[in-house]
mmCIF file of C-alpha atoms in Angstrom:
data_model
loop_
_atom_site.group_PDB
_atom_site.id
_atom_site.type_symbol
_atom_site.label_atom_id
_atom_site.label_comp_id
_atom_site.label_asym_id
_atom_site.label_seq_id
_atom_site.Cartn_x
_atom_site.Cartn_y
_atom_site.Cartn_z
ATOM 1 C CA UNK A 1 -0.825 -20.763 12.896
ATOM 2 C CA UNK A 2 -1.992 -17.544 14.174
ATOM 3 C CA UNK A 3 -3.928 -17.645 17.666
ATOM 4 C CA UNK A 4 -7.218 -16.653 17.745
ATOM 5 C CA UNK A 5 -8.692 -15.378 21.415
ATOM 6 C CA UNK A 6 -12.790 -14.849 21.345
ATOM 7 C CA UNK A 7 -14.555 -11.638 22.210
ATOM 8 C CA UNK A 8 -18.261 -11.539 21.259
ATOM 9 C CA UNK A 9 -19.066 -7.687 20.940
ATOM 10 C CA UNK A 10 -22.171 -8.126 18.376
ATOM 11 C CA UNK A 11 -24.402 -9.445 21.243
ATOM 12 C CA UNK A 12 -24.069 -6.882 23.770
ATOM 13 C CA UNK A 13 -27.677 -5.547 24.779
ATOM 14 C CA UNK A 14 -28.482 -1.690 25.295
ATOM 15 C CA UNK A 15 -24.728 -0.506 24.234
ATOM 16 C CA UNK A 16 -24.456 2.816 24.361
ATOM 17 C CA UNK A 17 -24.772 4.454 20.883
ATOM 18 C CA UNK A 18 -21.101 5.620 19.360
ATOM 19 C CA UNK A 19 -21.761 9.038 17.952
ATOM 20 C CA UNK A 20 -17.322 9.549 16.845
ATOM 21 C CA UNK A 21 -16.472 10.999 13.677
ATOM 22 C CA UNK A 22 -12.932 10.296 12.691
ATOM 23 C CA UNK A 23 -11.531 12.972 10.369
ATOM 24 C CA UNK A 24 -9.107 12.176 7.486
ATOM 25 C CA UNK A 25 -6.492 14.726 5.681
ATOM 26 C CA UNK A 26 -7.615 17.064 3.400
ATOM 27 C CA UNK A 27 -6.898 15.017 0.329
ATOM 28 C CA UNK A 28 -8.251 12.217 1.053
ATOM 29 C CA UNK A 29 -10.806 9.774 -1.262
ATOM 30 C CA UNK A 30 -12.796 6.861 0.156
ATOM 31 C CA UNK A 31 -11.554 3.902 -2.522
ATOM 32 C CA UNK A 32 -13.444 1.156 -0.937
ATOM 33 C CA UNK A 33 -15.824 0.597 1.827
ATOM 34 C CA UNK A 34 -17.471 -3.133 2.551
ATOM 35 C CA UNK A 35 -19.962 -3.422 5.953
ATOM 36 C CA UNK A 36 -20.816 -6.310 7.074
ATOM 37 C CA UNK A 37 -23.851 -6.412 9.751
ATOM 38 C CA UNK A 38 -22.587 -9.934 11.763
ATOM 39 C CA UNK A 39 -19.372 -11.055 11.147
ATOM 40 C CA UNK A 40 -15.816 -11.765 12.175
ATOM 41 C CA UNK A 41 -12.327 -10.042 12.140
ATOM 42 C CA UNK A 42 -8.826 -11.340 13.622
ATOM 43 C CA UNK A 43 -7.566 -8.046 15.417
ATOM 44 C CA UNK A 44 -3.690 -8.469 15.293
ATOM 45 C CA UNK A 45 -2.903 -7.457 18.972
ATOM 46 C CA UNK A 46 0.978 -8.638 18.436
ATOM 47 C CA UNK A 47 4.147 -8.369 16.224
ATOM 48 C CA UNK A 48 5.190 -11.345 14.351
ATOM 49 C CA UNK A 49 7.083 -13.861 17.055
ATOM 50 C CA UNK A 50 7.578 -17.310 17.005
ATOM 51 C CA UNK A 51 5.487 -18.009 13.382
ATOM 52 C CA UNK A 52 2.586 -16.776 14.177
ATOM 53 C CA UNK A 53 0.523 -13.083 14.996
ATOM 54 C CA UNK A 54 -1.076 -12.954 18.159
ATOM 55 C CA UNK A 55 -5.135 -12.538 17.054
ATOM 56 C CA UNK A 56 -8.298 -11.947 19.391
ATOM 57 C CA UNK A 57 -11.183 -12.404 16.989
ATOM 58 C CA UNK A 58 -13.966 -10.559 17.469
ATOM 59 C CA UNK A 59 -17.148 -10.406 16.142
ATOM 60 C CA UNK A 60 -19.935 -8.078 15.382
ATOM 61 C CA UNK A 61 -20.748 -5.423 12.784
ATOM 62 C CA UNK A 62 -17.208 -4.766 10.590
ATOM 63 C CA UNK A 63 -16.742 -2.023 8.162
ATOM 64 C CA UNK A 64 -13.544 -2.215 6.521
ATOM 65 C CA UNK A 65 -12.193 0.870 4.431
ATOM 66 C CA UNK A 66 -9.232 1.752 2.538
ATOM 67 C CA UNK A 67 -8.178 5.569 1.550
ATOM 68 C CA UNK A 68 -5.761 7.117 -0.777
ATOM 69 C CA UNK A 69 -4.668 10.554 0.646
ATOM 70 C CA UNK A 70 -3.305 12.744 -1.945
ATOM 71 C CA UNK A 71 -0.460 13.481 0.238
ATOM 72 C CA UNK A 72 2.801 14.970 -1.366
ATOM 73 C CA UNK A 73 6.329 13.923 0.469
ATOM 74 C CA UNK A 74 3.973 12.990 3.766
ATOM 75 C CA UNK A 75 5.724 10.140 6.187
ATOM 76 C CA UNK A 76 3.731 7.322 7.259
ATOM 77 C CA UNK A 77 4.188 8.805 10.683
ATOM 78 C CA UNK A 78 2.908 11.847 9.611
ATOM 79 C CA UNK A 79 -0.501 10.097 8.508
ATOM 80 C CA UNK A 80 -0.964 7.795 11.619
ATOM 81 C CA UNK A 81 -0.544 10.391 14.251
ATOM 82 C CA UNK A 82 -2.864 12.493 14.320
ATOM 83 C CA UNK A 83 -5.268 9.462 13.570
ATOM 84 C CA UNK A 84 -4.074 7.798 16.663
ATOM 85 C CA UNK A 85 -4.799 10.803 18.437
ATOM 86 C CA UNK A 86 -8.615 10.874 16.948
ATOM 87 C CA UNK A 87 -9.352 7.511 18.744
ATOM 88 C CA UNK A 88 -7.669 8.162 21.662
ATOM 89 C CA UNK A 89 -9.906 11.260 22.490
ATOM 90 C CA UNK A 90 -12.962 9.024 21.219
ATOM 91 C CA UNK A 91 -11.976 6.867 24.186
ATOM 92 C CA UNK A 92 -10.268 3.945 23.157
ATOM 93 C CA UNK A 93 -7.151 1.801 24.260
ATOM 94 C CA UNK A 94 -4.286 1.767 21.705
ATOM 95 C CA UNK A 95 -3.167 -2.226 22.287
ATOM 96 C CA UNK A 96 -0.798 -2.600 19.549
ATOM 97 C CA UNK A 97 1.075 0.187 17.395
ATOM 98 C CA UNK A 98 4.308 -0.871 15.355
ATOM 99 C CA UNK A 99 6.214 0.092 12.358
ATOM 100 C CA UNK A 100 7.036 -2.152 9.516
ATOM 101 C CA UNK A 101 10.601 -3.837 10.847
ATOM 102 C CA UNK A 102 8.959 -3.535 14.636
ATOM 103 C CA UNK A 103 5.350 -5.067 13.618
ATOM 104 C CA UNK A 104 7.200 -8.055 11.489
ATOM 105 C CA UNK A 105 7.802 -7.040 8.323
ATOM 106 C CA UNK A 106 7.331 -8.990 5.181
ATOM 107 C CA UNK A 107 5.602 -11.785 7.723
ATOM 108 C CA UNK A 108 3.226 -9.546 9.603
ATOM 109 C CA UNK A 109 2.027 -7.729 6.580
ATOM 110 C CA UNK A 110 1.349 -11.086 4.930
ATOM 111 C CA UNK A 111 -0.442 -12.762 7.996
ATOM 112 C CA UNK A 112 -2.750 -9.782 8.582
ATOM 113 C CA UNK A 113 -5.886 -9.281 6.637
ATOM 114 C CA UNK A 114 -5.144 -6.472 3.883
ATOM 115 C CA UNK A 115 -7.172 -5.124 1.265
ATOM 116 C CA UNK A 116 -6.315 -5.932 -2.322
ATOM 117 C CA UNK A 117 -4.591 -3.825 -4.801
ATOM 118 C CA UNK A 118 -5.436 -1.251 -6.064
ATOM 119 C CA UNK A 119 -7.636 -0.776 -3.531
ATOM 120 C CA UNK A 120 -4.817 -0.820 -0.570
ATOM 121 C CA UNK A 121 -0.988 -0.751 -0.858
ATOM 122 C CA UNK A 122 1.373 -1.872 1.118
ATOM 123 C CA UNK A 123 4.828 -1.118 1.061
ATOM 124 C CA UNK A 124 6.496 -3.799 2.811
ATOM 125 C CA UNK A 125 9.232 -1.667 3.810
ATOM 126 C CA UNK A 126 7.317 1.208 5.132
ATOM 127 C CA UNK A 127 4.261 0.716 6.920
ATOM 128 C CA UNK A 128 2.614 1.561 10.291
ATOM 129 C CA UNK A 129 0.018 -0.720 11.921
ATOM 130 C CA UNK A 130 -2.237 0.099 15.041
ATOM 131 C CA UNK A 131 -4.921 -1.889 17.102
ATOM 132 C CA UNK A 132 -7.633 0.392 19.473
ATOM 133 C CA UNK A 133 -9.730 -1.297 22.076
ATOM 134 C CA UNK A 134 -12.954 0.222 23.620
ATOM 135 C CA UNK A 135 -14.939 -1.718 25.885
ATOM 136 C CA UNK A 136 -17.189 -3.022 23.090
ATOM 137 C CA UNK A 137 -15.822 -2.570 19.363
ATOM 138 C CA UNK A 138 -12.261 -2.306 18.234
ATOM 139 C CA UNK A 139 -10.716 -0.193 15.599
ATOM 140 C CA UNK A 140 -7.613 -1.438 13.267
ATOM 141 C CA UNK A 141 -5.040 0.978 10.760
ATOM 142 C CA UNK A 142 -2.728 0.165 8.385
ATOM 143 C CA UNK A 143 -0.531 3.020 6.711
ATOM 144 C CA UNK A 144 1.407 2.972 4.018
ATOM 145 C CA UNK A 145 2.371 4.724 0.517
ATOM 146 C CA UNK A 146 3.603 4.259 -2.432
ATOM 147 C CA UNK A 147 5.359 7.494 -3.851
ATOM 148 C CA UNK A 148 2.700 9.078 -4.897
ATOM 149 C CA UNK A 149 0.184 8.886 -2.024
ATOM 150 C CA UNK A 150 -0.548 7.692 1.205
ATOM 151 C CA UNK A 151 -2.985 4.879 1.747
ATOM 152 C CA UNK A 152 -5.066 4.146 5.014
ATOM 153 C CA UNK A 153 -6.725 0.989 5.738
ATOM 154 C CA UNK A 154 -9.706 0.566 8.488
ATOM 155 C CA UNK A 155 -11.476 -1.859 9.623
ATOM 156 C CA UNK A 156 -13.623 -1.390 13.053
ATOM 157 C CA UNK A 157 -15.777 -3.846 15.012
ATOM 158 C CA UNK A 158 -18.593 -2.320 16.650
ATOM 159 C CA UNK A 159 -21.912 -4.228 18.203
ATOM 160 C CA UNK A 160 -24.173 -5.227 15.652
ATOM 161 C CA UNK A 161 -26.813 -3.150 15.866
ATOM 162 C CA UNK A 162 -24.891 0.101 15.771
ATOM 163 C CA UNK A 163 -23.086 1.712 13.443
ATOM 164 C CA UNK A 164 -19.462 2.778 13.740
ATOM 165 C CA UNK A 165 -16.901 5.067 14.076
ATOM 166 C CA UNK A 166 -17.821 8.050 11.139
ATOM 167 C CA UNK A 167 -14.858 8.729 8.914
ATOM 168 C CA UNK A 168 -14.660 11.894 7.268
ATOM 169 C CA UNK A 169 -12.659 13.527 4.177
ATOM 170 C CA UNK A 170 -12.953 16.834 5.523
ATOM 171 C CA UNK A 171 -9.935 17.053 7.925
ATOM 172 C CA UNK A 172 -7.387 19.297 8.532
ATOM 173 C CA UNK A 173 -4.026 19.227 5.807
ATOM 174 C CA UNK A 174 -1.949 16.347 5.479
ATOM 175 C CA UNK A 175 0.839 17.795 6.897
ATOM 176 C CA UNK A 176 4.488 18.645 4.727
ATOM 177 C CA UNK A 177 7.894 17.578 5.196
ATOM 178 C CA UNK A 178 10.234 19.888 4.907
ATOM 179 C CA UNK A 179 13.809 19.523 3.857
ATOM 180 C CA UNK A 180 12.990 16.097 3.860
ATOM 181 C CA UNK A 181 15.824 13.808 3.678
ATOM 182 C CA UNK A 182 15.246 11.872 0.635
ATOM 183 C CA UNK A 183 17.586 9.841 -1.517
ATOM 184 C CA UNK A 184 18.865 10.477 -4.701
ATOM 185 C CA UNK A 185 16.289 11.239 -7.209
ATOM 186 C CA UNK A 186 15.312 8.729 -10.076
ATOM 187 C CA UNK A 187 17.173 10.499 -13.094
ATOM 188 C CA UNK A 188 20.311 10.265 -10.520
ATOM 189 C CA UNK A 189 20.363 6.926 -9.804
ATOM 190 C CA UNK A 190 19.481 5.714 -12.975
ATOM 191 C CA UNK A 191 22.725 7.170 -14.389
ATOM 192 C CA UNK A 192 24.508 6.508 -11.510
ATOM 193 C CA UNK A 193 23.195 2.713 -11.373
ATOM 194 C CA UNK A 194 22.506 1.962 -15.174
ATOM 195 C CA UNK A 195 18.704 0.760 -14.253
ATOM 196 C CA UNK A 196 15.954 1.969 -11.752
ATOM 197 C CA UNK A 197 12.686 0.218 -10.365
ATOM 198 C CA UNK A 198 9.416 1.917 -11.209
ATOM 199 C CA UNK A 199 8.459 1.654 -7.536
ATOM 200 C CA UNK A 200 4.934 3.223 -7.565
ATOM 201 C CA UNK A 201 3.216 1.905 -10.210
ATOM 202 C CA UNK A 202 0.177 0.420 -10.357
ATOM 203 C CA UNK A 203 -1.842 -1.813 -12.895
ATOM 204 C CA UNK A 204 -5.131 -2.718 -12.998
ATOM 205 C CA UNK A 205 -6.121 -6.077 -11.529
ATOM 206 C CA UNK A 206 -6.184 -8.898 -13.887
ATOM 207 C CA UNK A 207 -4.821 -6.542 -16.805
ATOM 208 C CA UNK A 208 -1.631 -5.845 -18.148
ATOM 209 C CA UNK A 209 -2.967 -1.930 -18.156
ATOM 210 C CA UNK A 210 -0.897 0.572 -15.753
ATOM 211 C CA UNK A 211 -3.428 2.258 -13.318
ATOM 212 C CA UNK A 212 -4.985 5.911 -14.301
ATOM 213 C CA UNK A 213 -3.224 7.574 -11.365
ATOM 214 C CA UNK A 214 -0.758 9.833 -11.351
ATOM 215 C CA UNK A 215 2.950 8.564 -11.153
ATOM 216 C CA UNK A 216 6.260 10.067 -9.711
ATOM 217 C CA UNK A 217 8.569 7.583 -10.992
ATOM 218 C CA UNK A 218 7.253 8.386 -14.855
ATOM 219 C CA UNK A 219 7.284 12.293 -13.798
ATOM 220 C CA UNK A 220 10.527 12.037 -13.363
ATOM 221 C CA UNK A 221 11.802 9.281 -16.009
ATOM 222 C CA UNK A 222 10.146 11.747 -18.416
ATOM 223 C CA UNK A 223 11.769 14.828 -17.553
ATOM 224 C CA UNK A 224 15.388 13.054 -17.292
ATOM 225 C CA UNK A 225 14.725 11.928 -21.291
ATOM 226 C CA UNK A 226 13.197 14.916 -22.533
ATOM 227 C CA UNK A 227 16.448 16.612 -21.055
ATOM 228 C CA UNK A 228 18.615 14.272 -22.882
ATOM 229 C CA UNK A 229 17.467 13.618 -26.239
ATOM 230 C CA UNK A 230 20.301 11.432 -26.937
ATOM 231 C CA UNK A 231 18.958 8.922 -24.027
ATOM 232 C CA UNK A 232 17.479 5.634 -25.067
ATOM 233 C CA UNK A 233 16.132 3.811 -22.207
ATOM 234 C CA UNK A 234 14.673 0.157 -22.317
ATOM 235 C CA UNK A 235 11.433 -0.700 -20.005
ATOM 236 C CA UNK A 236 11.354 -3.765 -18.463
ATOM 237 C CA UNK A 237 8.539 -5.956 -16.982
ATOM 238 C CA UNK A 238 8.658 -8.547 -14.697
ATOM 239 C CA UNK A 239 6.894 -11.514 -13.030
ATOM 240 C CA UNK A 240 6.477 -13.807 -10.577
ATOM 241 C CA UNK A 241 6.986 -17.325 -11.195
ATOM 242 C CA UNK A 242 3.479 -18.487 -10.908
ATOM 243 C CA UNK A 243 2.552 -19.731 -14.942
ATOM 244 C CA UNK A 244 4.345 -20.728 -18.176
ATOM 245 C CA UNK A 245 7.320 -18.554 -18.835
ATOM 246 C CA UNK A 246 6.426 -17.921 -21.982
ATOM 247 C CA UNK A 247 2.807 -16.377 -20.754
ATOM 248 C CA UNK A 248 4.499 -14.541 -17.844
ATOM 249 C CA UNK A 249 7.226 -12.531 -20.914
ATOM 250 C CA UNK A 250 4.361 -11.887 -23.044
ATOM 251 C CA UNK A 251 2.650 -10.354 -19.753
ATOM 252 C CA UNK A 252 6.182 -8.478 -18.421
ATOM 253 C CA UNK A 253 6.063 -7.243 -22.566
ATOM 254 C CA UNK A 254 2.830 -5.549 -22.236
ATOM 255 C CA UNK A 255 3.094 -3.829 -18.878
ATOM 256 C CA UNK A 256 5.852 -2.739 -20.368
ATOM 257 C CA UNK A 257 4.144 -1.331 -23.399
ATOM 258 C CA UNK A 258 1.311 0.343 -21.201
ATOM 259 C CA UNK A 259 4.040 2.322 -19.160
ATOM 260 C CA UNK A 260 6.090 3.462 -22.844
ATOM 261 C CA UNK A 261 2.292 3.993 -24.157
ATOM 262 C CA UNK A 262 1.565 6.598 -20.996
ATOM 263 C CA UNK A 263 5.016 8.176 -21.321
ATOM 264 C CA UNK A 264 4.787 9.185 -24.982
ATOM 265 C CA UNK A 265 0.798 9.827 -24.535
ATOM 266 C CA UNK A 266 1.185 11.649 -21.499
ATOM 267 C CA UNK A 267 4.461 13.150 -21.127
ATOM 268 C CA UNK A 268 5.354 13.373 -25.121
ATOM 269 C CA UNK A 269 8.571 11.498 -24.595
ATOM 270 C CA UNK A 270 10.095 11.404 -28.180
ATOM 271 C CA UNK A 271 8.861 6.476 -29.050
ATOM 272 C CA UNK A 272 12.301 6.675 -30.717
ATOM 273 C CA UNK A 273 13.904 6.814 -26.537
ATOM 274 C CA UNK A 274 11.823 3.840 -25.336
ATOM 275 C CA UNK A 275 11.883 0.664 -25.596
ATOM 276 C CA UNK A 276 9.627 -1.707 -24.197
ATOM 277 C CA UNK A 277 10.584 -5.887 -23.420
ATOM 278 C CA UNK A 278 9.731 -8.941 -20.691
ATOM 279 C CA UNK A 279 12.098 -10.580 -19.274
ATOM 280 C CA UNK A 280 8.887 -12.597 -16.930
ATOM 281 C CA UNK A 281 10.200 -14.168 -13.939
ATOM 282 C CA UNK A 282 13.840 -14.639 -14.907
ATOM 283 C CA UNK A 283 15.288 -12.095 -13.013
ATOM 284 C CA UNK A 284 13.888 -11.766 -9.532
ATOM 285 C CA UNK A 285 15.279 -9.563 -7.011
ATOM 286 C CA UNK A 286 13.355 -11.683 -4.200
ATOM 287 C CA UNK A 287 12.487 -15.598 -4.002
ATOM 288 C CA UNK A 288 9.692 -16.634 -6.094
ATOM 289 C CA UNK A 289 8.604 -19.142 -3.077
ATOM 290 C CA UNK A 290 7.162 -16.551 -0.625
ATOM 291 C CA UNK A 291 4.310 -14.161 -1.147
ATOM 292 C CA UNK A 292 6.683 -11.061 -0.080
ATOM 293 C CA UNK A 293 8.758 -12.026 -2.478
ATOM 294 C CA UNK A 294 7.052 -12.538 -5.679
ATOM 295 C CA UNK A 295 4.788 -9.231 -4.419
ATOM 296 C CA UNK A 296 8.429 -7.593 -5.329
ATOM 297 C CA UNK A 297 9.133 -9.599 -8.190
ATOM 298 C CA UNK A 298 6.263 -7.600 -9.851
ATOM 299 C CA UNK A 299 7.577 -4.843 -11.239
ATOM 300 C CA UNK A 300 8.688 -2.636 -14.075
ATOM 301 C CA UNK A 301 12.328 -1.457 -14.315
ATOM 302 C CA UNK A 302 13.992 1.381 -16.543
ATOM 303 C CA UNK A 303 17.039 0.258 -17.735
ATOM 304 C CA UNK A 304 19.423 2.842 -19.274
ATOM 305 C CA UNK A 305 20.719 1.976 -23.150
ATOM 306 C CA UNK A 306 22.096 5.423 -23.941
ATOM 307 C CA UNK A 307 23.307 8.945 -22.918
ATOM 308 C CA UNK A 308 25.939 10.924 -25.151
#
């Protein structure tokens, strides 16, 4: 059970007003923002140790916001910094800062509140988490991105009757790698492997739809076939195990139709390449019985038929 350690900040008389603007990367586009004028939030001030997050709840006015920063080959690191460096100067504490395999990993992410896809995603293997204290509201971020953009959550506490910290698109540039050192490409390891996860996409909640955004992984799948005619490749969807397994192939089936739909729509990939199938939750690469796990159960792989 996670511990929970009060701290009233919404009843604080005569606090001084918070006049901070926070400035995001150039980029950047508010997805979702939810205020709350009294409530509560569990501030993670600890990694995951023992079976539990160490918590101090606080409670006040809480804004929570997520942002998707259009952000090219940018590291995680590369987005939190110069954050962490806004609420320094705006005078607060930093309490807590970890990465993803120092915060907890798959545990941590999972016992920390998190806003729903699409809205927020997590990447269980590469995201940053920070906690900021003042001496009467509290600031939160989580970083991650999938590998098309970078995502920002933030939730701050701040005494009822003020508002908080003012977030910004208009920052400087999301800064660049360069040379980064990144790993094969997807048309490589697809020949190289025989199959390839679809890592970055994204369907609409409660639909078997893929997302509107824009999508490396199918940038690149459609490039690789429109190379080699002679390619057939077969896309795969795939479940978790919660539901009827014949519900959960019909649903792997048709987000696997909406991703061969968006490559010949999109990309004019050549239908005769594609294929589209299910295979629902019969072929995990996680356990079905955690949340981490069936979060990557979810997913659409290409699987390579053909190449002359």
């Amino acid at each position: 059970m996670i511990r929970r350690f009060a701290l009233f900040v919404g009843l604080i008389c005569a606090a001084p007003v918070w006049a901070v603007e926070m400035s995001m990367p150039t980029g950047s586009r508010l997805v979702s923002d939810r205020g709350s004028a009294f409530d509560s939030y569990d501030l993670p001030v600890g990694p995951w140790q023992g079976g539990t997050v160490e918590t101090v709840t606080l409670e006040g006015r809480v804004d929570r916001q997520s942002w998707r920063v259009e952000s090219g080959s940018i590291t995680t690191l590369q987005l939190l910094d110069p954050l962490r460096t806004q609420l320094r100067e705006a005078g607060l504490d930093l309490v807590f800062d970890c990465d993803a395999q120092s915060c907890g990993g798959f545990d941590f992410r999972f016992a920390i509140e998190v806003i729903p896809t699409p809205d927020m995603y997590v990447d269980i293997r590469d995201y940053r988490f920070l906690a900021a204290r003042g001496e009467d509201r509290a600031v939160s971020l989580l970083i991650s991105r999938s590998r098309t953009a970078g995502y920002v959550q933030i939730i701050q506490v701040s005494p009822a009757d003020q508002e908080g910290l003012q977030i910004s698109p208009g920052g400087a540039p999301a800064p660049v790698m360069q040379n980064p050192d990144r790993p094969k490409d997807l048309a490589a390891r697809l020949v190289e492997q025989g199959h390839v996860t679809l890592d970055d996409l994204e369907f609409e909640i409660g639909s078997t739809n893929l997302g509107t955004a824009s999508y490396d992984s199918l940038a690149s799948l459609a490039a690789f076939l429109l190379a080699n005619p002679s390619a057939v490749v077969a896309l795969v969807g795939h479940t978790d195990a919660s539901g009827a397994l014949d519900v959960n192939i019909s649903v792997s089936r048709e987000r696997a139709a909406s991703v061969l739909r968006r490559l010949v729509e999109d990309y004019a990939v050549p239908e005769a390449q594609l294929r589209a199938e299910g295979m629902g939750y019969l072929a995990p690469r996680a356990s079905h019985l955690t949340a981490e796990g069936r979060e990557l159960n979810r997913r659409v792989e290409a699987v390579l038929l053909a190449l002359d």
